[in-house]
Amino acid sequence: MNELQHTQAGIAADLLAQGRLAAYSSLLATAGALFGLIISHHTPGIVAIAMAVAALLGLVQLYLAARTDFDRALFERLARGLHPETMDNILVDLRLANRPAANRSLVERTRGSRRLLRLQCAVTLLQYLLIIGGVLLA
């Protein structure tokens, strides 16, 4: 990898680090949803359902946050000089990935990670929408 590619990998890692904000925000939303679930015995059933779904989405978001953060760490390693094929071989050996297509560009490598980050943020947003909707219905 050349200097430009190392810089691109570093920027991809910086972007994926934003997933931590979504993770922390989701943790707050999950706590709020669980609190809402506890006090929802005096409210309509739809509110309890909204809070339960929001809390369950917190588990989904936790998984997505772990995956996003792992990808961030991999891009940081690429930025520090790890050869992409070496990384791919190690991931295959650890059974964390299937044999990738040869000579994938850095742009191709970031597509899936960006999609994962967008999904993580969407799940967090959905949690908040469910909580807000539940509060408005209460």
PDB file of N, CA and C in Angstrom, residues 5-106:
ATOM      1  N   GLN A   5      -3.078   5.310   0.180  1.00  0.00           N
ATOM      2  CA  GLN A   5      -3.923   4.231   0.674  1.00  0.00           C
ATOM      3  C   GLN A   5      -3.867   4.121   2.196  1.00  0.00           C
ATOM      4  N   HIS A   6      -2.701   4.359   2.775  1.00  0.00           N
ATOM      5  CA  HIS A   6      -2.600   4.366   4.244  1.00  0.00           C
ATOM      6  C   HIS A   6      -3.468   5.479   4.816  1.00  0.00           C
ATOM      7  N   THR A   7      -3.441   6.634   4.154  1.00  0.00           N
ATOM      8  CA  THR A   7      -4.257   7.765   4.605  1.00  0.00           C
ATOM      9  C   THR A   7      -5.742   7.444   4.441  1.00  0.00           C
ATOM     10  N   GLN A   8      -6.105   6.841   3.321  1.00  0.00           N
ATOM     11  CA  GLN A   8      -7.510   6.457   3.107  1.00  0.00           C
ATOM     12  C   GLN A   8      -7.971   5.474   4.183  1.00  0.00           C
ATOM     13  N   ALA A   9      -7.132   4.513   4.524  1.00  0.00           N
ATOM     14  CA  ALA A   9      -7.483   3.543   5.569  1.00  0.00           C
ATOM     15  C   ALA A   9      -7.652   4.249   6.910  1.00  0.00           C
ATOM     16  N   GLY A  10      -6.785   5.218   7.188  1.00  0.00           N
ATOM     17  CA  GLY A  10      -6.906   5.982   8.430  1.00  0.00           C
ATOM     18  C   GLY A  10      -8.191   6.780   8.485  1.00  0.00           C
ATOM     19  N   ILE A  11      -8.569   7.364   7.365  1.00  0.00           N
ATOM     20  CA  ILE A  11      -9.817   8.132   7.310  1.00  0.00           C
ATOM     21  C   ILE A  11     -11.020   7.204   7.460  1.00  0.00           C
ATOM     22  N   ALA A  12     -10.962   6.020   6.851  1.00  0.00           N
ATOM     23  CA  ALA A  12     -12.039   5.040   7.027  1.00  0.00           C
ATOM     24  C   ALA A  12     -12.163   4.653   8.495  1.00  0.00           C
ATOM     25  N   ALA A  13     -11.019   4.469   9.167  1.00  0.00           N
ATOM     26  CA  ALA A  13     -11.045   4.138  10.602  1.00  0.00           C
ATOM     27  C   ALA A  13     -11.658   5.278  11.400  1.00  0.00           C
ATOM     28  N   ASP A  14     -11.321   6.519  11.041  1.00  0.00           N
ATOM     29  CA  ASP A  14     -11.898   7.681  11.732  1.00  0.00           C
ATOM     30  C   ASP A  14     -13.411   7.732  11.547  1.00  0.00           C
ATOM     31  N   LEU A  15     -13.861   7.430  10.330  1.00  0.00           N
ATOM     32  CA  LEU A  15     -15.301   7.416  10.079  1.00  0.00           C
ATOM     33  C   LEU A  15     -15.984   6.342  10.917  1.00  0.00           C
ATOM     34  N   LEU A  16     -15.404   5.154  10.933  1.00  0.00           N
ATOM     35  CA  LEU A  16     -16.010   4.060  11.691  1.00  0.00           C
ATOM     36  C   LEU A  16     -15.980   4.314  13.194  1.00  0.00           C
ATOM     37  N   ALA A  17     -15.048   5.131  13.653  1.00  0.00           N
ATOM     38  CA  ALA A  17     -15.006   5.479  15.079  1.00  0.00           C
ATOM     39  C   ALA A  17     -16.268   6.230  15.498  1.00  0.00           C
ATOM     40  N   GLN A  18     -16.958   6.828  14.535  1.00  0.00           N
ATOM     41  CA  GLN A  18     -18.202   7.536  14.854  1.00  0.00           C
ATOM     42  C   GLN A  18     -19.286   6.560  15.315  1.00  0.00           C
ATOM     43  N   GLY A  19     -19.091   5.298  15.045  1.00  0.00           N
ATOM     44  CA  GLY A  19     -20.035   4.293  15.514  1.00  0.00           C
ATOM     45  C   GLY A  19     -20.111   4.243  17.029  1.00  0.00           C
ATOM     46  N   ARG A  20     -19.057   4.692  17.683  1.00  0.00           N
ATOM     47  CA  ARG A  20     -19.083   4.708  19.154  1.00  0.00           C
ATOM     48  C   ARG A  20     -20.140   5.678  19.668  1.00  0.00           C
ATOM     49  N   LEU A  21     -20.314   6.798  18.981  1.00  0.00           N
ATOM     50  CA  LEU A  21     -21.346   7.757  19.377  1.00  0.00           C
ATOM     51  C   LEU A  21     -22.727   7.102  19.259  1.00  0.00           C
ATOM     52  N   ALA A  22     -22.941   6.391  18.164  1.00  0.00           N
ATOM     53  CA  ALA A  22     -24.221   5.681  18.000  1.00  0.00           C
ATOM     54  C   ALA A  22     -24.386   4.625  19.082  1.00  0.00           C
ATOM     55  N   ALA A  23     -23.293   3.939  19.426  1.00  0.00           N
ATOM     56  CA  ALA A  23     -23.368   2.898  20.463  1.00  0.00           C
ATOM     57  C   ALA A  23     -23.726   3.502  21.822  1.00  0.00           C
ATOM     58  N   TYR A  24     -23.080   4.599  22.178  1.00  0.00           N
ATOM     59  CA  TYR A  24     -23.377   5.241  23.465  1.00  0.00           C
ATOM     60  C   TYR A  24     -24.804   5.784  23.478  1.00  0.00           C
ATOM     61  N   SER A  25     -25.212   6.362  22.368  1.00  0.00           N
ATOM     62  CA  SER A  25     -26.565   6.893  22.269  1.00  0.00           C
ATOM     63  C   SER A  25     -27.591   5.767  22.375  1.00  0.00           C
ATOM     64  N   SER A  26     -27.289   4.631  21.750  1.00  0.00           N
ATOM     65  CA  SER A  26     -28.184   3.487  21.828  1.00  0.00           C
ATOM     66  C   SER A  26     -28.262   2.934  23.247  1.00  0.00           C
ATOM     67  N   LEU A  27     -27.147   2.935  23.927  1.00  0.00           N
ATOM     68  CA  LEU A  27     -27.145   2.474  25.318  1.00  0.00           C
ATOM     69  C   LEU A  27     -28.082   3.335  26.163  1.00  0.00           C
ATOM     70  N   LEU A  28     -28.034   4.632  25.952  1.00  0.00           N
ATOM     71  CA  LEU A  28     -28.930   5.552  26.651  1.00  0.00           C
ATOM     72  C   LEU A  28     -30.389   5.257  26.273  1.00  0.00           C
ATOM     73  N   ALA A  29     -30.630   5.048  24.973  1.00  0.00           N
ATOM     74  CA  ALA A  29     -31.992   4.747  24.524  1.00  0.00           C
ATOM     75  C   ALA A  29     -32.486   3.423  25.098  1.00  0.00           C
ATOM     76  N   THR A  30     -31.602   2.434  25.157  1.00  0.00           N
ATOM     77  CA  THR A  30     -31.981   1.136  25.704  1.00  0.00           C
ATOM     78  C   THR A  30     -32.348   1.260  27.179  1.00  0.00           C
ATOM     79  N   ALA A  31     -31.546   2.012  27.917  1.00  0.00           N
ATOM     80  CA  ALA A  31     -31.860   2.240  29.337  1.00  0.00           C
ATOM     81  C   ALA A  31     -33.199   2.947  29.471  1.00  0.00           C
ATOM     82  N   GLY A  32     -33.436   3.946  28.631  1.00  0.00           N
ATOM     83  CA  GLY A  32     -34.722   4.651  28.662  1.00  0.00           C
ATOM     84  C   GLY A  32     -35.880   3.739  28.314  1.00  0.00           C
ATOM     85  N   ALA A  33     -35.672   2.873  27.332  1.00  0.00           N
ATOM     86  CA  ALA A  33     -36.732   1.939  26.939  1.00  0.00           C
ATOM     87  C   ALA A  33     -37.025   0.945  28.062  1.00  0.00           C
ATOM     88  N   LEU A  34     -35.981   0.456  28.722  1.00  0.00           N
ATOM     89  CA  LEU A  34     -36.196  -0.470  29.839  1.00  0.00           C
ATOM     90  C   LEU A  34     -36.917   0.226  30.991  1.00  0.00           C
ATOM     91  N   PHE A  35     -36.541   1.470  31.254  1.00  0.00           N
ATOM     92  CA  PHE A  35     -37.242   2.241  32.290  1.00  0.00           C
ATOM     93  C   PHE A  35     -38.701   2.430  31.885  1.00  0.00           C
ATOM     94  N   GLY A  36     -38.927   2.765  30.617  1.00  0.00           N
ATOM     95  CA  GLY A  36     -40.295   2.925  30.128  1.00  0.00           C
ATOM     96  C   GLY A  36     -41.086   1.636  30.218  1.00  0.00           C
ATOM     97  N   LEU A  37     -40.413   0.521  29.991  1.00  0.00           N
ATOM     98  CA  LEU A  37     -41.072  -0.777  30.091  1.00  0.00           C
ATOM     99  C   LEU A  37     -41.474  -1.075  31.530  1.00  0.00           C
ATOM    100  N   ILE A  38     -40.623  -0.687  32.466  1.00  0.00           N
ATOM    101  CA  ILE A  38     -40.912  -0.905  33.882  1.00  0.00           C
ATOM    102  C   ILE A  38     -42.125  -0.095  34.328  1.00  0.00           C
ATOM    103  N   ILE A  39     -42.204   1.140  33.880  1.00  0.00           N
ATOM    104  CA  ILE A  39     -43.307   1.999  34.333  1.00  0.00           C
ATOM    105  C   ILE A  39     -44.526   1.930  33.415  1.00  0.00           C
ATOM    106  N   SER A  40     -44.468   1.121  32.367  1.00  0.00           N
ATOM    107  CA  SER A  40     -45.562   1.116  31.390  1.00  0.00           C
ATOM    108  C   SER A  40     -46.770   0.276  31.813  1.00  0.00           C
ATOM    109  N   HIS A  41     -46.745  -0.283  33.004  1.00  0.00           N
ATOM    110  CA  HIS A  41     -47.891  -1.101  33.409  1.00  0.00           C
ATOM    111  C   HIS A  41     -49.155  -0.261  33.597  1.00  0.00           C
ATOM    112  N   HIS A  42     -49.012   1.068  33.632  1.00  0.00           N
ATOM    113  CA  HIS A  42     -50.168   1.955  33.750  1.00  0.00           C
ATOM    114  C   HIS A  42     -50.523   2.586  32.412  1.00  0.00           C
ATOM    115  N   THR A  43     -49.904   2.144  31.347  1.00  0.00           N
ATOM    116  CA  THR A  43     -50.113   2.752  30.031  1.00  0.00           C
ATOM    117  C   THR A  43     -50.630   1.707  29.051  1.00  0.00           C
ATOM    118  N   PRO A  44     -51.092   2.158  27.885  1.00  0.00           N
ATOM    119  CA  PRO A  44     -51.615   1.203  26.890  1.00  0.00           C
ATOM    120  C   PRO A  44     -50.560   0.183  26.467  1.00  0.00           C
ATOM    121  N   GLY A  45     -51.018  -0.984  26.016  1.00  0.00           N
ATOM    122  CA  GLY A  45     -50.142  -2.069  25.604  1.00  0.00           C
ATOM    123  C   GLY A  45     -49.201  -1.693  24.464  1.00  0.00           C
ATOM    124  N   ILE A  46     -49.651  -0.792  23.604  1.00  0.00           N
ATOM    125  CA  ILE A  46     -48.816  -0.391  22.468  1.00  0.00           C
ATOM    126  C   ILE A  46     -47.540   0.306  22.946  1.00  0.00           C
ATOM    127  N   VAL A  47     -47.643   1.002  24.072  1.00  0.00           N
ATOM    128  CA  VAL A  47     -46.462   1.679  24.632  1.00  0.00           C
ATOM    129  C   VAL A  47     -45.458   0.640  25.121  1.00  0.00           C
ATOM    130  N   ALA A  48     -45.961  -0.370  25.807  1.00  0.00           N
ATOM    131  CA  ALA A  48     -45.081  -1.432  26.294  1.00  0.00           C
ATOM    132  C   ALA A  48     -44.418  -2.159  25.129  1.00  0.00           C
ATOM    133  N   ILE A  49     -45.152  -2.375  24.061  1.00  0.00           N
ATOM    134  CA  ILE A  49     -44.586  -3.037  22.885  1.00  0.00           C
ATOM    135  C   ILE A  49     -43.493  -2.172  22.267  1.00  0.00           C
ATOM    136  N   ALA A  50     -43.769  -0.871  22.151  1.00  0.00           N
ATOM    137  CA  ALA A  50     -42.770   0.040  21.582  1.00  0.00           C
ATOM    138  C   ALA A  50     -41.496   0.045  22.427  1.00  0.00           C
ATOM    139  N   MET A  51     -41.648   0.053  23.733  1.00  0.00           N
ATOM    140  CA  MET A  51     -40.472   0.061  24.619  1.00  0.00           C
ATOM    141  C   MET A  51     -39.719  -1.272  24.553  1.00  0.00           C
ATOM    142  N   ALA A  52     -40.457  -2.368  24.469  1.00  0.00           N
ATOM    143  CA  ALA A  52     -39.811  -3.686  24.384  1.00  0.00           C
ATOM    144  C   ALA A  52     -39.028  -3.818  23.075  1.00  0.00           C
ATOM    145  N   VAL A  53     -39.610  -3.361  21.980  1.00  0.00           N
ATOM    146  CA  VAL A  53     -38.917  -3.425  20.686  1.00  0.00           C
ATOM    147  C   VAL A  53     -37.684  -2.525  20.714  1.00  0.00           C
ATOM    148  N   ALA A  54     -37.816  -1.339  21.305  1.00  0.00           N
ATOM    149  CA  ALA A  54     -36.665  -0.432  21.406  1.00  0.00           C
ATOM    150  C   ALA A  54     -35.546  -1.056  22.232  1.00  0.00           C
ATOM    151  N   ALA A  55     -35.906  -1.741  23.308  1.00  0.00           N
ATOM    152  CA  ALA A  55     -34.898  -2.404  24.138  1.00  0.00           C
ATOM    153  C   ALA A  55     -34.239  -3.553  23.386  1.00  0.00           C
ATOM    154  N   LEU A  56     -35.017  -4.327  22.651  1.00  0.00           N
ATOM    155  CA  LEU A  56     -34.448  -5.422  21.860  1.00  0.00           C
ATOM    156  C   LEU A  56     -33.546  -4.900  20.748  1.00  0.00           C
ATOM    157  N   LEU A  57     -33.907  -3.763  20.181  1.00  0.00           N
ATOM    158  CA  LEU A  57     -33.045  -3.149  19.167  1.00  0.00           C
ATOM    159  C   LEU A  57     -31.703  -2.734  19.770  1.00  0.00           C
ATOM    160  N   GLY A  58     -31.695  -2.496  21.071  1.00  0.00           N
ATOM    161  CA  GLY A  58     -30.435  -2.199  21.751  1.00  0.00           C
ATOM    162  C   GLY A  58     -29.464  -3.374  21.657  1.00  0.00           C
ATOM    163  N   LEU A  59     -29.986  -4.591  21.706  1.00  0.00           N
ATOM    164  CA  LEU A  59     -29.138  -5.778  21.544  1.00  0.00           C
ATOM    165  C   LEU A  59     -28.612  -5.879  20.116  1.00  0.00           C
ATOM    166  N   VAL A  60     -29.473  -5.596  19.152  1.00  0.00           N
ATOM    167  CA  VAL A  60     -29.042  -5.597  17.753  1.00  0.00           C
ATOM    168  C   VAL A  60     -27.956  -4.551  17.550  1.00  0.00           C
ATOM    169  N   GLN A  61     -28.182  -3.389  18.124  1.00  0.00           N
ATOM    170  CA  GLN A  61     -27.225  -2.303  17.979  1.00  0.00           C
ATOM    171  C   GLN A  61     -25.893  -2.648  18.633  1.00  0.00           C
ATOM    172  N   LEU A  62     -25.941  -3.357  19.745  1.00  0.00           N
ATOM    173  CA  LEU A  62     -24.714  -3.774  20.419  1.00  0.00           C
ATOM    174  C   LEU A  62     -23.876  -4.674  19.511  1.00  0.00           C
ATOM    175  N   TYR A  63     -24.527  -5.597  18.833  1.00  0.00           N
ATOM    176  CA  TYR A  63     -23.829  -6.463  17.873  1.00  0.00           C
ATOM    177  C   TYR A  63     -23.223  -5.635  16.745  1.00  0.00           C
ATOM    178  N   LEU A  64     -24.019  -4.722  16.186  1.00  0.00           N
ATOM    179  CA  LEU A  64     -23.524  -3.879  15.096  1.00  0.00           C
ATOM    180  C   LEU A  64     -22.368  -2.998  15.551  1.00  0.00           C
ATOM    181  N   ALA A  65     -22.431  -2.512  16.771  1.00  0.00           N
ATOM    182  CA  ALA A  65     -21.353  -1.678  17.310  1.00  0.00           C
ATOM    183  C   ALA A  65     -20.063  -2.477  17.434  1.00  0.00           C
ATOM    184  N   ALA A  66     -20.180  -3.722  17.872  1.00  0.00           N
ATOM    185  CA  ALA A  66     -18.987  -4.572  17.980  1.00  0.00           C
ATOM    186  C   ALA A  66     -18.377  -4.816  16.608  1.00  0.00           C
ATOM    187  N   ARG A  67     -19.208  -5.090  15.623  1.00  0.00           N
ATOM    188  CA  ARG A  67     -18.707  -5.319  14.260  1.00  0.00           C
ATOM    189  C   ARG A  67     -18.078  -4.057  13.680  1.00  0.00           C
ATOM    190  N   THR A  68     -18.722  -2.912  13.877  1.00  0.00           N
ATOM    191  CA  THR A  68     -18.194  -1.649  13.364  1.00  0.00           C
ATOM    192  C   THR A  68     -16.860  -1.329  14.016  1.00  0.00           C
ATOM    193  N   ASP A  69     -16.757  -1.538  15.309  1.00  0.00           N
ATOM    194  CA  ASP A  69     -15.515  -1.230  16.003  1.00  0.00           C
ATOM    195  C   ASP A  69     -14.394  -2.180  15.582  1.00  0.00           C
ATOM    196  N   PHE A  70     -14.734  -3.424  15.305  1.00  0.00           N
ATOM    197  CA  PHE A  70     -13.727  -4.373  14.813  1.00  0.00           C
ATOM    198  C   PHE A  70     -13.211  -3.924  13.445  1.00  0.00           C
ATOM    199  N   ASP A  71     -14.121  -3.518  12.571  1.00  0.00           N
ATOM    200  CA  ASP A  71     -13.701  -3.008  11.262  1.00  0.00           C
ATOM    201  C   ASP A  71     -12.828  -1.764  11.415  1.00  0.00           C
ATOM    202  N   ARG A  72     -13.182  -0.903  12.364  1.00  0.00           N
ATOM    203  CA  ARG A  72     -12.374   0.295  12.616  1.00  0.00           C
ATOM    204  C   ARG A  72     -10.948  -0.101  12.976  1.00  0.00           C
ATOM    205  N   ALA A  73     -10.827  -1.081  13.855  1.00  0.00           N
ATOM    206  CA  ALA A  73      -9.493  -1.525  14.276  1.00  0.00           C
ATOM    207  C   ALA A  73      -8.714  -2.113  13.100  1.00  0.00           C
ATOM    208  N   LEU A  74      -9.407  -2.839  12.215  1.00  0.00           N
ATOM    209  CA  LEU A  74      -8.727  -3.394  11.041  1.00  0.00           C
ATOM    210  C   LEU A  74      -8.227  -2.281  10.117  1.00  0.00           C
ATOM    211  N   PHE A  75      -9.044  -1.268   9.907  1.00  0.00           N
ATOM    212  CA  PHE A  75      -8.602  -0.153   9.060  1.00  0.00           C
ATOM    213  C   PHE A  75      -7.446   0.612   9.705  1.00  0.00           C
ATOM    214  N   GLU A  76      -7.449   0.704  11.020  1.00  0.00           N
ATOM    215  CA  GLU A  76      -6.305   1.330  11.689  1.00  0.00           C
ATOM    216  C   GLU A  76      -5.029   0.536  11.436  1.00  0.00           C
ATOM    217  N   ARG A  77      -5.130  -0.793  11.463  1.00  0.00           N
ATOM    218  CA  ARG A  77      -3.958  -1.631  11.177  1.00  0.00           C
ATOM    219  C   ARG A  77      -3.488  -1.432   9.739  1.00  0.00           C
ATOM    220  N   LEU A  78      -4.433  -1.326   8.812  1.00  0.00           N
ATOM    221  CA  LEU A  78      -4.054  -1.063   7.425  1.00  0.00           C
ATOM    222  C   LEU A  78      -3.361   0.291   7.306  1.00  0.00           C
ATOM    223  N   ALA A  79      -3.859   1.284   8.030  1.00  0.00           N
ATOM    224  CA  ALA A  79      -3.259   2.611   7.987  1.00  0.00           C
ATOM    225  C   ALA A  79      -1.840   2.597   8.540  1.00  0.00           C
ATOM    226  N   ARG A  80      -1.582   1.695   9.497  1.00  0.00           N
ATOM    227  CA  ARG A  80      -0.244   1.610  10.092  1.00  0.00           C
ATOM    228  C   ARG A  80       0.697   0.716   9.288  1.00  0.00           C
ATOM    229  N   GLY A  81       0.197   0.123   8.200  1.00  0.00           N
ATOM    230  CA  GLY A  81       1.098  -0.597   7.325  1.00  0.00           C
ATOM    231  C   GLY A  81       0.840  -2.073   7.136  1.00  0.00           C
ATOM    232  N   LEU A  82      -0.184  -2.632   7.774  1.00  0.00           N
ATOM    233  CA  LEU A  82      -0.495  -4.042   7.561  1.00  0.00           C
ATOM    234  C   LEU A  82      -0.882  -4.246   6.104  1.00  0.00           C
ATOM    235  N   HIS A  83      -0.327  -5.247   5.472  1.00  0.00           N
ATOM    236  CA  HIS A  83      -0.630  -5.537   4.078  1.00  0.00           C
ATOM    237  C   HIS A  83      -2.026  -6.156   3.995  1.00  0.00           C
ATOM    238  N   PRO A  84      -2.884  -5.696   3.082  1.00  0.00           N
ATOM    239  CA  PRO A  84      -4.258  -6.201   3.006  1.00  0.00           C
ATOM    240  C   PRO A  84      -4.362  -7.719   2.832  1.00  0.00           C
ATOM    241  N   GLU A  85      -3.497  -8.303   2.012  1.00  0.00           N
ATOM    242  CA  GLU A  85      -3.563  -9.743   1.800  1.00  0.00           C
ATOM    243  C   GLU A  85      -3.179 -10.496   3.075  1.00  0.00           C
ATOM    244  N   THR A  86      -2.236  -9.959   3.828  1.00  0.00           N
ATOM    245  CA  THR A  86      -1.866 -10.565   5.112  1.00  0.00           C
ATOM    246  C   THR A  86      -3.061 -10.543   6.055  1.00  0.00           C
ATOM    247  N   MET A  87      -3.734  -9.397   6.119  1.00  0.00           N
ATOM    248  CA  MET A  87      -4.910  -9.267   6.964  1.00  0.00           C
ATOM    249  C   MET A  87      -5.979 -10.268   6.535  1.00  0.00           C
ATOM    250  N   ASP A  88      -6.224 -10.369   5.226  1.00  0.00           N
ATOM    251  CA  ASP A  88      -7.229 -11.302   4.724  1.00  0.00           C
ATOM    252  C   ASP A  88      -6.895 -12.738   5.118  1.00  0.00           C
ATOM    253  N   ASN A  89      -5.637 -13.107   4.977  1.00  0.00           N
ATOM    254  CA  ASN A  89      -5.221 -14.472   5.328  1.00  0.00           C
ATOM    255  C   ASN A  89      -5.422 -14.755   6.813  1.00  0.00           C
ATOM    256  N   ILE A  90      -5.093 -13.782   7.645  1.00  0.00           N
ATOM    257  CA  ILE A  90      -5.276 -13.955   9.089  1.00  0.00           C
ATOM    258  C   ILE A  90      -6.759 -14.093   9.427  1.00  0.00           C
ATOM    259  N   LEU A  91      -7.596 -13.266   8.826  1.00  0.00           N
ATOM    260  CA  LEU A  91      -9.037 -13.338   9.085  1.00  0.00           C
ATOM    261  C   LEU A  91      -9.611 -14.686   8.638  1.00  0.00           C
ATOM    262  N   VAL A  92      -9.130 -15.199   7.517  1.00  0.00           N
ATOM    263  CA  VAL A  92      -9.582 -16.516   7.053  1.00  0.00           C
ATOM    264  C   VAL A  92      -9.100 -17.591   8.016  1.00  0.00           C
ATOM    265  N   ASP A  93      -7.834 -17.511   8.434  1.00  0.00           N
ATOM    266  CA  ASP A  93      -7.291 -18.501   9.375  1.00  0.00           C
ATOM    267  C   ASP A  93      -8.063 -18.525  10.688  1.00  0.00           C
ATOM    268  N   LEU A  94      -8.499 -17.359  11.138  1.00  0.00           N
ATOM    269  CA  LEU A  94      -9.269 -17.255  12.377  1.00  0.00           C
ATOM    270  C   LEU A  94     -10.758 -17.543  12.174  1.00  0.00           C
ATOM    271  N   ARG A  95     -11.120 -17.834  10.945  1.00  0.00           N
ATOM    272  CA  ARG A  95     -12.513 -18.093  10.559  1.00  0.00           C
ATOM    273  C   ARG A  95     -13.427 -16.900  10.834  1.00  0.00           C
ATOM    274  N   LEU A  96     -12.867 -15.727  10.631  1.00  0.00           N
ATOM    275  CA  LEU A  96     -13.646 -14.500  10.762  1.00  0.00           C
ATOM    276  C   LEU A  96     -14.090 -13.967   9.400  1.00  0.00           C
ATOM    277  N   ALA A  97     -13.604 -14.608   8.341  1.00  0.00           N
ATOM    278  CA  ALA A  97     -13.971 -14.200   6.983  1.00  0.00           C
ATOM    279  C   ALA A  97     -13.795 -15.383   6.050  1.00  0.00           C
ATOM    280  N   ASN A  98     -14.516 -15.319   4.937  1.00  0.00           N
ATOM    281  CA  ASN A  98     -14.313 -16.278   3.861  1.00  0.00           C
ATOM    282  C   ASN A  98     -13.164 -15.775   2.998  1.00  0.00           C
ATOM    283  N   ARG A  99     -12.659 -16.620   2.149  1.00  0.00           N
ATOM    284  CA  ARG A  99     -11.576 -16.211   1.254  1.00  0.00           C
ATOM    285  C   ARG A  99     -12.084 -15.062   0.392  1.00  0.00           C
ATOM    286  N   PRO A 100     -11.501 -13.872   0.521  1.00  0.00           N
ATOM    287  CA  PRO A 100     -11.968 -12.711  -0.243  1.00  0.00           C
ATOM    288  C   PRO A 100     -11.509 -12.772  -1.695  1.00  0.00           C
ATOM    289  N   ALA A 101     -12.165 -11.988  -2.500  1.00  0.00           N
ATOM    290  CA  ALA A 101     -11.749 -11.853  -3.896  1.00  0.00           C
ATOM    291  C   ALA A 101     -10.359 -11.204  -3.924  1.00  0.00           C
ATOM    292  N   ALA A 102      -9.537 -11.667  -4.813  1.00  0.00           N
ATOM    293  CA  ALA A 102      -8.160 -11.162  -4.891  1.00  0.00           C
ATOM    294  C   ALA A 102      -8.137  -9.693  -5.301  1.00  0.00           C
ATOM    295  N   ASN A 103      -7.173  -8.990  -4.758  1.00  0.00           N
ATOM    296  CA  ASN A 103      -6.898  -7.596  -5.136  1.00  0.00           C
ATOM    297  C   ASN A 103      -8.083  -6.644  -4.960  1.00  0.00           C
ATOM    298  N   ARG A 104      -8.819  -6.787  -3.863  1.00  0.00           N
ATOM    299  CA  ARG A 104      -9.897  -5.828  -3.593  1.00  0.00           C
ATOM    300  C   ARG A 104      -9.284  -4.477  -3.272  1.00  0.00           C
ATOM    301  N   SER A 105      -9.843  -3.438  -3.841  1.00  0.00           N
ATOM    302  CA  SER A 105      -9.340  -2.104  -3.563  1.00  0.00           C
ATOM    303  C   SER A 105      -9.789  -1.661  -2.173  1.00  0.00           C
ATOM    304  N   LEU A 106      -9.146  -0.620  -1.685  1.00  0.00           N
ATOM    305  CA  LEU A 106      -9.509  -0.079  -0.382  1.00  0.00           C
ATOM    306  C   LEU A 106     -10.937   0.465  -0.406  1.00  0.00           C
TER     307      LEU A 106
END
